[in-house]
PDB file of N, CA and C in Angstrom:
ATOM      1  N   MET A  76      11.505 -30.724 -16.327  1.00 67.00           N
ATOM      2  CA  MET A  76      10.889 -31.125 -15.761  1.00 67.00           C
ATOM      3  C   MET A  76      10.702 -29.964 -14.087  1.00 67.00           C
ATOM      4  N   TYR A  77      12.119 -29.771 -14.324  1.00 82.00           N
ATOM      5  CA  TYR A  77      11.821 -28.527 -13.148  1.00 82.00           C
ATOM      6  C   TYR A  77      11.352 -27.335 -12.859  1.00 82.00           C
ATOM      7  N   LEU A  78      11.230 -26.852 -14.881  1.00 83.00           N
ATOM      8  CA  LEU A  78      10.037 -26.149 -14.608  1.00 83.00           C
ATOM      9  C   LEU A  78       9.025 -26.206 -14.722  1.00 83.00           C
ATOM     10  N   PHE A  79       8.126 -26.993 -15.565  1.00 85.00           N
ATOM     11  CA  PHE A  79       6.900 -28.024 -15.477  1.00 85.00           C
ATOM     12  C   PHE A  79       6.381 -28.303 -13.790  1.00 85.00           C
ATOM     13  N   HIS A  80       7.401 -28.654 -12.926  1.00 87.00           N
ATOM     14  CA  HIS A  80       6.993 -28.884 -11.807  1.00 87.00           C
ATOM     15  C   HIS A  80       6.242 -27.864 -10.749  1.00 87.00           C
ATOM     16  N   LYS A  81       7.726 -26.131 -11.596  1.00 88.00           N
ATOM     17  CA  LYS A  81       6.849 -24.943 -10.512  1.00 88.00           C
ATOM     18  C   LYS A  81       6.132 -24.685 -11.745  1.00 88.00           C
ATOM     19  N   ALA A  82       5.926 -24.382 -12.552  1.00 86.00           N
ATOM     20  CA  ALA A  82       4.386 -24.204 -13.160  1.00 86.00           C
ATOM     21  C   ALA A  82       3.009 -24.734 -12.557  1.00 86.00           C
ATOM     22  N   ALA A  83       3.180 -26.666 -12.213  1.00 87.00           N
ATOM     23  CA  ALA A  83       1.927 -26.561 -11.797  1.00 87.00           C
ATOM     24  C   ALA A  83       1.655 -26.582 -10.362  1.00 87.00           C
ATOM     25  N   LYS A  84       3.057 -26.116  -9.234  1.00 85.00           N
ATOM     26  CA  LYS A  84       2.498 -25.689  -8.418  1.00 85.00           C
ATOM     27  C   LYS A  84       1.987 -24.145  -8.285  1.00 85.00           C
ATOM     28  N   ILE A  85       2.884 -23.992  -8.921  1.00 82.00           N
ATOM     29  CA  ILE A  85       2.032 -21.706  -9.096  1.00 82.00           C
ATOM     30  C   ILE A  85       0.425 -22.005  -9.430  1.00 82.00           C
ATOM     31  N   ILE A  86       0.046 -22.957 -10.596  1.00 83.00           N
ATOM     32  CA  ILE A  86      -1.160 -22.834 -10.860  1.00 83.00           C
ATOM     33  C   ILE A  86      -1.885 -23.799  -9.955  1.00 83.00           C
ATOM     34  N   LEU A  87      -1.167 -24.379  -9.177  1.00 83.00           N
ATOM     35  CA  LEU A  87      -2.303 -25.069  -7.491  1.00 83.00           C
ATOM     36  C   LEU A  87      -2.683 -24.092  -7.042  1.00 83.00           C
ATOM     37  N   LEU A  88      -1.481 -23.327  -6.307  1.00 80.00           N
ATOM     38  CA  LEU A  88      -1.508 -22.521  -5.508  1.00 80.00           C
ATOM     39  C   LEU A  88      -2.805 -21.044  -5.948  1.00 80.00           C
ATOM     40  N   LEU A  89      -2.870 -21.097  -7.403  1.00 79.00           N
ATOM     41  CA  LEU A  89      -3.948 -19.843  -7.954  1.00 79.00           C
ATOM     42  C   LEU A  89      -4.839 -20.647  -7.797  1.00 79.00           C
ATOM     43  N   ARG A  90      -4.808 -21.531  -7.971  1.00 81.00           N
ATOM     44  CA  ARG A  90      -6.317 -22.326  -7.714  1.00 81.00           C
ATOM     45  C   ARG A  90      -6.890 -22.243  -6.552  1.00 81.00           C
ATOM     46  N   HIS A  91      -5.970 -22.795  -5.030  1.00 80.00           N
ATOM     47  CA  HIS A  91      -6.583 -22.424  -4.181  1.00 80.00           C
ATOM     48  C   HIS A  91      -7.242 -20.807  -3.532  1.00 80.00           C
ATOM     49  N   ASN A  92      -5.914 -20.081  -4.238  1.00 82.00           N
ATOM     50  CA  ASN A  92      -6.359 -18.849  -3.431  1.00 82.00           C
ATOM     51  C   ASN A  92      -7.214 -17.795  -5.200  1.00 82.00           C
ATOM     52  N   LEU A  93      -8.580 -18.545  -5.569  1.00 81.00           N
ATOM     53  CA  LEU A  93      -8.762 -17.761  -6.789  1.00 81.00           C
ATOM     54  C   LEU A  93      -9.308 -16.365  -6.295  1.00 81.00           C
ATOM     55  N   ALA A  94      -9.838 -15.798  -4.969  1.00 82.00           N
ATOM     56  CA  ALA A  94     -10.487 -14.583  -5.033  1.00 82.00           C
ATOM     57  C   ALA A  94      -8.896 -13.775  -4.799  1.00 82.00           C
ATOM     58  N   THR A  95      -8.207 -14.003  -4.136  1.00 83.00           N
ATOM     59  CA  THR A  95      -6.426 -13.155  -3.922  1.00 83.00           C
ATOM     60  C   THR A  95      -6.541 -13.023  -5.777  1.00 83.00           C
ATOM     61  N   THR A  96      -5.572 -13.811  -5.949  1.00 82.00           N
ATOM     62  CA  THR A  96      -5.570 -14.067  -7.133  1.00 82.00           C
ATOM     63  C   THR A  96      -6.565 -12.924  -8.003  1.00 82.00           C
ATOM     64  N   ILE A  97      -7.685 -12.528  -8.353  1.00 86.00           N
ATOM     65  CA  ILE A  97      -8.769 -11.779  -8.826  1.00 86.00           C
ATOM     66  C   ILE A  97      -8.249 -10.374  -8.250  1.00 86.00           C
ATOM     67  N   ILE A  98      -8.588 -10.163  -6.995  1.00 89.00           N
ATOM     68  CA  ILE A  98      -7.907  -9.320  -6.466  1.00 89.00           C
ATOM     69  C   ILE A  98      -6.847  -8.253  -7.179  1.00 89.00           C
ATOM     70  N   VAL A  99      -5.802  -9.387  -7.035  1.00 87.00           N
ATOM     71  CA  VAL A  99      -4.273  -8.536  -7.365  1.00 87.00           C
ATOM     72  C   VAL A  99      -4.402  -8.549  -9.238  1.00 87.00           C
ATOM     73  N   LEU A 100      -5.018  -9.406 -10.022  1.00 90.00           N
ATOM     74  CA  LEU A 100      -5.026  -9.167 -10.971  1.00 90.00           C
ATOM     75  C   LEU A 100      -5.682  -7.754 -11.704  1.00 90.00           C
ATOM     76  N   LEU A 101      -7.187  -7.553 -10.883  1.00 94.00           N
ATOM     77  CA  LEU A 101      -8.182  -6.339 -10.752  1.00 94.00           C
ATOM     78  C   LEU A 101      -7.457  -5.291 -10.349  1.00 94.00           C
ATOM     79  N   PHE A 102      -6.409  -5.023  -8.886  1.00 95.00           N
ATOM     80  CA  PHE A 102      -5.691  -4.438  -8.901  1.00 95.00           C
ATOM     81  C   PHE A 102      -4.878  -3.732  -9.530  1.00 95.00           C
ATOM     82  N   GLY A 103      -4.157  -4.349  -9.966  1.00 95.00           N
ATOM     83  CA  GLY A 103      -2.832  -4.355 -11.429  1.00 95.00           C
ATOM     84  C   GLY A 103      -3.701  -3.445 -12.268  1.00 95.00           C
ATOM     85  N   ILE A 104      -4.782  -4.173 -12.570  1.00 97.00           N
ATOM     86  CA  ILE A 104      -5.535  -3.336 -14.364  1.00 97.00           C
ATOM     87  C   ILE A 104      -5.520  -2.649 -14.063  1.00 97.00           C
ATOM     88  N   VAL A 105      -6.297  -2.247 -12.977  1.00 96.00           N
ATOM     89  CA  VAL A 105      -6.260  -0.801 -12.199  1.00 96.00           C
ATOM     90  C   VAL A 105      -5.114   0.280 -12.804  1.00 96.00           C
ATOM     91  N   ILE A 106      -4.346  -0.064 -11.366  1.00 96.00           N
ATOM     92  CA  ILE A 106      -2.375   0.774 -11.507  1.00 96.00           C
ATOM     93  C   ILE A 106      -2.773   1.211 -12.824  1.00 96.00           C
ATOM     94  N   PHE A 107      -2.011  -0.112 -13.942  1.00 94.00           N
ATOM     95  CA  PHE A 107      -1.862   0.237 -14.462  1.00 94.00           C
ATOM     96  C   PHE A 107      -2.330   1.121 -16.328  1.00 94.00           C
ATOM     97  N   LYS A 108      -3.817   1.208 -15.701  1.00 94.00           N
ATOM     98  CA  LYS A 108      -4.768   2.241 -16.258  1.00 94.00           C
ATOM     99  C   LYS A 108      -4.431   3.364 -16.396  1.00 94.00           C
ATOM    100  N   LEU A 109      -4.390   3.344 -14.814  1.00 92.00           N
ATOM    101  CA  LEU A 109      -3.815   5.111 -13.712  1.00 92.00           C
ATOM    102  C   LEU A 109      -3.064   5.727 -14.303  1.00 92.00           C
ATOM    103  N   ILE A 110      -1.410   4.582 -14.161  1.00 91.00           N
ATOM    104  CA  ILE A 110      -0.553   4.751 -14.978  1.00 91.00           C
ATOM    105  C   ILE A 110      -0.389   5.582 -16.503  1.00 91.00           C
ATOM    106  N   GLY A 111      -1.322   5.010 -16.879  1.00 86.00           N
ATOM    107  CA  GLY A 111      -1.319   5.343 -18.611  1.00 86.00           C
ATOM    108  C   GLY A 111      -2.112   6.708 -19.314  1.00 86.00           C
ATOM    109  N   ALA A 112      -3.082   6.979 -17.964  1.00 83.00           N
ATOM    110  CA  ALA A 112      -3.524   8.035 -17.996  1.00 83.00           C
ATOM    111  C   ALA A 112      -2.947   8.992 -17.724  1.00 83.00           C
ATOM    112  N   TYR A 113      -2.339   8.963 -16.369  1.00 80.00           N
ATOM    113  CA  TYR A 113      -1.627  10.015 -15.820  1.00 80.00           C
ATOM    114  C   TYR A 113      -0.234  10.138 -17.545  1.00 80.00           C
ATOM    115  N   ILE A 114       0.328   8.878 -17.860  1.00 79.00           N
ATOM    116  CA  ILE A 114       0.803   9.419 -19.003  1.00 79.00           C
ATOM    117  C   ILE A 114       0.765  10.461 -19.946  1.00 79.00           C
ATOM    118  N   SER A 115      -0.475   9.966 -20.512  1.00 74.00           N
ATOM    119  CA  SER A 115      -1.200  10.675 -21.907  1.00 74.00           C
ATOM    120  C   SER A 115      -2.193  11.773 -21.516  1.00 74.00           C
ATOM    121  N   SER A 116      -1.661  12.406 -20.310  1.00 68.00           N
ATOM    122  CA  SER A 116      -2.450  14.281 -19.456  1.00 68.00           C
ATOM    123  C   SER A 116      -1.150  14.544 -20.446  1.00 68.00           C
ATOM    124  N   ASN A 117      -2.070  15.799 -21.078  1.00 61.00           N
ATOM    125  CA  ASN A 117      -1.426  16.600 -21.860  1.00 61.00           C
ATOM    126  C   ASN A 117      -1.060  18.381 -20.602  1.00 61.00           C
ATOM    127  N   ILE A 118       0.417  17.894 -19.341  1.00 59.00           N
ATOM    128  CA  ILE A 118       0.018  18.766 -19.099  1.00 59.00           C
ATOM    129  C   ILE A 118       1.526  20.003 -19.084  1.00 59.00           C
ATOM    130  N   ASP A 119       0.997  20.377 -20.482  1.00 62.00           N
ATOM    131  CA  ASP A 119       2.217  21.721 -20.433  1.00 62.00           C
ATOM    132  C   ASP A 119       1.761  22.955 -20.569  1.00 62.00           C
ATOM    133  N   ASP A 120       1.462  23.964 -19.470  1.00 63.00           N
ATOM    134  CA  ASP A 120       1.026  24.958 -19.183  1.00 63.00           C
ATOM    135  C   ASP A 120       0.875  25.844 -20.999  1.00 63.00           C
ATOM    136  N   GLY A 121       2.223  25.545 -21.544  1.00 68.00           N
ATOM    137  CA  GLY A 121       2.539  26.873 -22.565  1.00 68.00           C
ATOM    138  C   GLY A 121       1.899  26.498 -24.120  1.00 68.00           C
ATOM    139  N   GLU A 122       1.072  25.734 -24.088  1.00 79.00           N
ATOM    140  CA  GLU A 122      -0.535  25.568 -24.881  1.00 79.00           C
ATOM    141  C   GLU A 122      -1.662  25.841 -24.320  1.00 79.00           C
ATOM    142  N   TRP A 123      -0.972  25.497 -22.809  1.00 80.00           N
ATOM    143  CA  TRP A 123      -2.695  26.390 -22.762  1.00 80.00           C
ATOM    144  C   TRP A 123      -2.597  27.702 -22.896  1.00 80.00           C
ATOM    145  N   GLU A 124      -1.237  28.715 -22.481  1.00 83.00           N
ATOM    146  CA  GLU A 124      -1.326  29.819 -22.618  1.00 83.00           C
ATOM    147  C   GLU A 124      -1.277  30.066 -23.827  1.00 83.00           C
ATOM    148  N   GLN A 125      -0.936  29.318 -24.865  1.00 85.00           N
ATOM    149  CA  GLN A 125      -1.069  29.867 -26.472  1.00 85.00           C
ATOM    150  C   GLN A 125      -2.610  30.256 -27.165  1.00 85.00           C
ATOM    151  N   PHE A 126      -3.456  28.605 -26.435  1.00 86.00           N
ATOM    152  CA  PHE A 126      -4.496  29.073 -26.638  1.00 86.00           C
ATOM    153  C   PHE A 126      -5.350  29.723 -26.397  1.00 86.00           C
ATOM    154  N   LYS A 127      -5.237  29.996 -24.998  1.00 87.00           N
ATOM    155  CA  LYS A 127      -5.458  31.329 -23.984  1.00 87.00           C
ATOM    156  C   LYS A 127      -6.318  32.396 -25.300  1.00 87.00           C
ATOM    157  N   ILE A 128      -4.701  32.652 -25.681  1.00 88.00           N
ATOM    158  CA  ILE A 128      -4.345  33.774 -26.049  1.00 88.00           C
ATOM    159  C   ILE A 128      -5.468  33.971 -27.748  1.00 88.00           C
ATOM    160  N   ASP A 129      -5.530  32.519 -27.958  1.00 90.00           N
ATOM    161  CA  ASP A 129      -6.010  32.057 -29.707  1.00 90.00           C
ATOM    162  C   ASP A 129      -7.258  32.809 -29.738  1.00 90.00           C
ATOM    163  N   HIS A 130      -7.775  32.215 -28.799  1.00 90.00           N
ATOM    164  CA  HIS A 130      -9.344  31.872 -27.938  1.00 90.00           C
ATOM    165  C   HIS A 130      -9.502  33.233 -27.484  1.00 90.00           C
ATOM    166  N   ASP A 131      -8.903  34.014 -27.037  1.00 92.00           N
ATOM    167  CA  ASP A 131     -10.108  35.259 -26.234  1.00 92.00           C
ATOM    168  C   ASP A 131     -10.453  34.121 -24.890  1.00 92.00           C
ATOM    169  N   CYS A 132     -10.407  33.755 -24.830  1.00 89.00           N
ATOM    170  CA  CYS A 132     -10.507  33.267 -23.025  1.00 89.00           C
ATOM    171  C   CYS A 132     -10.197  34.101 -21.781  1.00 89.00           C
ATOM    172  N   GLN A 133     -11.375  34.217 -21.274  1.00 88.00           N
ATOM    173  CA  GLN A 133     -11.945  35.088 -19.576  1.00 88.00           C
ATOM    174  C   GLN A 133     -12.455  34.694 -19.073  1.00 88.00           C
ATOM    175  N   PRO A 134     -11.660  34.380 -17.691  1.00 85.00           N
ATOM    176  CA  PRO A 134     -11.927  34.095 -16.222  1.00 85.00           C
ATOM    177  C   PRO A 134     -13.227  34.033 -16.266  1.00 85.00           C
ATOM    178  N   PHE A 135     -13.872  32.769 -16.012  1.00 79.00           N
ATOM    179  CA  PHE A 135     -15.278  32.367 -15.872  1.00 79.00           C
ATOM    180  C   PHE A 135     -16.472  32.629 -14.646  1.00 79.00           C
ATOM    181  N   ILE A 136     -16.873  33.955 -13.948  1.00 76.00           N
ATOM    182  CA  ILE A 136     -17.461  34.168 -12.882  1.00 76.00           C
ATOM    183  C   ILE A 136     -18.548  32.856 -12.808  1.00 76.00           C
ATOM    184  N   ASN A 137     -19.322  31.818 -12.536  1.00 66.00           N
ATOM    185  CA  ASN A 137     -20.396  30.491 -12.101  1.00 66.00           C
ATOM    186  C   ASN A 137     -21.473  31.736 -10.746  1.00 66.00           C
ATOM    187  N   ASP A 138     -22.468  31.297 -10.848  1.00 69.00           N
ATOM    188  CA  ASP A 138     -23.608  31.764 -10.279  1.00 69.00           C
ATOM    189  C   ASP A 138     -23.021  31.368  -9.223  1.00 69.00           C
ATOM    190  N   SER A 139     -22.218  30.752  -8.453  1.00 67.00           N
ATOM    191  CA  SER A 139     -21.813  31.148  -6.833  1.00 67.00           C
ATOM    192  C   SER A 139     -21.396  32.491  -6.100  1.00 67.00           C
ATOM    193  N   GLY A 140     -20.570  32.827  -8.114  1.00 60.00           N
ATOM    194  CA  GLY A 140     -19.544  33.996  -7.478  1.00 60.00           C
ATOM    195  C   GLY A 140     -18.297  34.021  -7.453  1.00 60.00           C
ATOM    196  N   SER A 141     -17.707  32.106  -7.499  1.00 56.00           N
ATOM    197  CA  SER A 141     -16.214  32.266  -8.039  1.00 56.00           C
ATOM    198  C   SER A 141     -15.750  32.211  -9.396  1.00 56.00           C
ATOM    199  N   GLN A 142     -14.424  32.262  -9.666  1.00 52.00           N
ATOM    200  CA  GLN A 142     -14.612  32.796 -10.378  1.00 52.00           C
ATOM    201  C   GLN A 142     -13.517  31.604 -10.826  1.00 52.00           C
ATOM    202  N   ARG A 143     -12.974  30.157 -10.133  1.00 63.00           N
ATOM    203  CA  ARG A 143     -12.001  29.593  -9.891  1.00 63.00           C
ATOM    204  C   ARG A 143     -11.736  28.618 -10.429  1.00 63.00           C
ATOM    205  N   LEU A 144     -10.841  28.378 -11.245  1.00 73.00           N
ATOM    206  CA  LEU A 144     -10.392  27.971 -12.464  1.00 73.00           C
ATOM    207  C   LEU A 144     -11.579  26.730 -13.383  1.00 73.00           C
ATOM    208  N   SER A 145     -11.965  28.415 -14.016  1.00 82.00           N
ATOM    209  CA  SER A 145     -12.987  27.944 -15.567  1.00 82.00           C
ATOM    210  C   SER A 145     -12.682  29.564 -16.091  1.00 82.00           C
ATOM    211  N   TRP A 146     -13.300  29.307 -17.263  1.00 84.00           N
ATOM    212  CA  TRP A 146     -12.650  29.895 -18.536  1.00 84.00           C
ATOM    213  C   TRP A 146     -13.163  30.063 -19.585  1.00 84.00           C
ATOM    214  N   GLN A 147     -14.072  30.890 -20.130  1.00 88.00           N
ATOM    215  CA  GLN A 147     -14.603  31.546 -21.051  1.00 88.00           C
ATOM    216  C   GLN A 147     -14.353  31.835 -22.362  1.00 88.00           C
ATOM    217  N   CYS A 148     -14.373  30.909 -23.456  1.00 91.00           N
ATOM    218  CA  CYS A 148     -14.016  30.820 -25.017  1.00 91.00           C
ATOM    219  C   CYS A 148     -14.214  31.751 -25.824  1.00 91.00           C
ATOM    220  N   ASP A 149     -14.295  32.144 -27.019  1.00 92.00           N
ATOM    221  CA  ASP A 149     -15.036  32.509 -28.135  1.00 92.00           C
ATOM    222  C   ASP A 149     -15.295  31.479 -28.010  1.00 92.00           C
ATOM    223  N   ASP A 150     -15.476  29.913 -28.731  1.00 88.00           N
ATOM    224  CA  ASP A 150     -16.156  29.042 -29.032  1.00 88.00           C
ATOM    225  C   ASP A 150     -16.658  28.973 -28.404  1.00 88.00           C
ATOM    226  N   GLY A 151     -17.213  29.688 -27.247  1.00 87.00           N
ATOM    227  CA  GLY A 151     -18.653  29.031 -26.699  1.00 87.00           C
ATOM    228  C   GLY A 151     -18.483  27.957 -25.602  1.00 87.00           C
ATOM    229  N   LYS A 152     -17.455  27.577 -25.603  1.00 88.00           N
ATOM    230  CA  LYS A 152     -17.060  26.958 -24.447  1.00 88.00           C
ATOM    231  C   LYS A 152     -16.374  27.454 -23.251  1.00 88.00           C
ATOM    232  N   VAL A 153     -16.561  26.694 -22.129  1.00 86.00           N
ATOM    233  CA  VAL A 153     -16.048  27.288 -21.018  1.00 86.00           C
ATOM    234  C   VAL A 153     -15.146  25.898 -20.695  1.00 86.00           C
ATOM    235  N   TYR A 154     -13.967  26.090 -20.371  1.00 83.00           N
ATOM    236  CA  TYR A 154     -12.818  25.030 -19.620  1.00 83.00           C
ATOM    237  C   TYR A 154     -12.427  25.051 -18.618  1.00 83.00           C
ATOM    238  N   TYR A 155     -11.903  24.299 -17.909  1.00 80.00           N
ATOM    239  CA  TYR A 155     -11.894  24.483 -16.517  1.00 80.00           C
ATOM    240  C   TYR A 155     -10.297  23.611 -16.273  1.00 80.00           C
ATOM    241  N   ARG A 156      -9.327  24.474 -15.628  1.00 74.00           N
ATOM    242  CA  ARG A 156      -7.972  24.139 -15.489  1.00 74.00           C
ATOM    243  C   ARG A 156      -7.321  24.328 -13.563  1.00 74.00           C
ATOM    244  N   TRP A 157      -6.846  23.003 -13.656  1.00 64.00           N
ATOM    245  CA  TRP A 157      -6.823  22.708 -12.188  1.00 64.00           C
ATOM    246  C   TRP A 157      -5.335  23.038 -11.977  1.00 64.00           C
ATOM    247  N   ARG A 158      -4.368  23.326 -13.424  1.00 52.00           N
ATOM    248  CA  ARG A 158      -2.854  23.679 -13.241  1.00 52.00           C
ATOM    249  C   ARG A 158      -2.891  25.000 -12.847  1.00 52.00           C
ATOM    250  N   GLN A 159      -4.287  25.835 -12.885  1.00 49.00           N
ATOM    251  CA  GLN A 159      -3.594  27.547 -12.783  1.00 49.00           C
ATOM    252  C   GLN A 159      -4.030  27.953 -11.432  1.00 49.00           C
ATOM    253  N   GLN A 160      -4.225  26.861 -10.586  1.00 46.00           N
ATOM    254  CA  GLN A 160      -4.049  27.508  -9.097  1.00 46.00           C
ATOM    255  C   GLN A 160      -2.680  27.043  -8.360  1.00 46.00           C
ATOM    256  N   ARG A 161      -1.513  27.944  -8.649  1.00 41.00           N
ATOM    257  CA  ARG A 161      -0.573  27.636  -7.321  1.00 41.00           C
ATOM    258  C   ARG A 161      -0.141  28.365  -7.022  1.00 41.00           C
TER     259      ARG A 161
END
């Protein structure tokens, strides 16, 4: 019975603070997704260095004259690397 009463109190509290509950749940989902995206991102520079050699990637100078972060490779694509600026 004790657990039932606690659950009933929690449900009643959530019903009275529905907007707050929804905001907290949405915030939790966003944080969970951001953590998942961060963990799944591949930040191994060793693979990029090998890819750059294999595909003959050269620094790409765009229209503004900046070659920051972009690489033109022999597959015709331009790759952007944020970790190259250290």
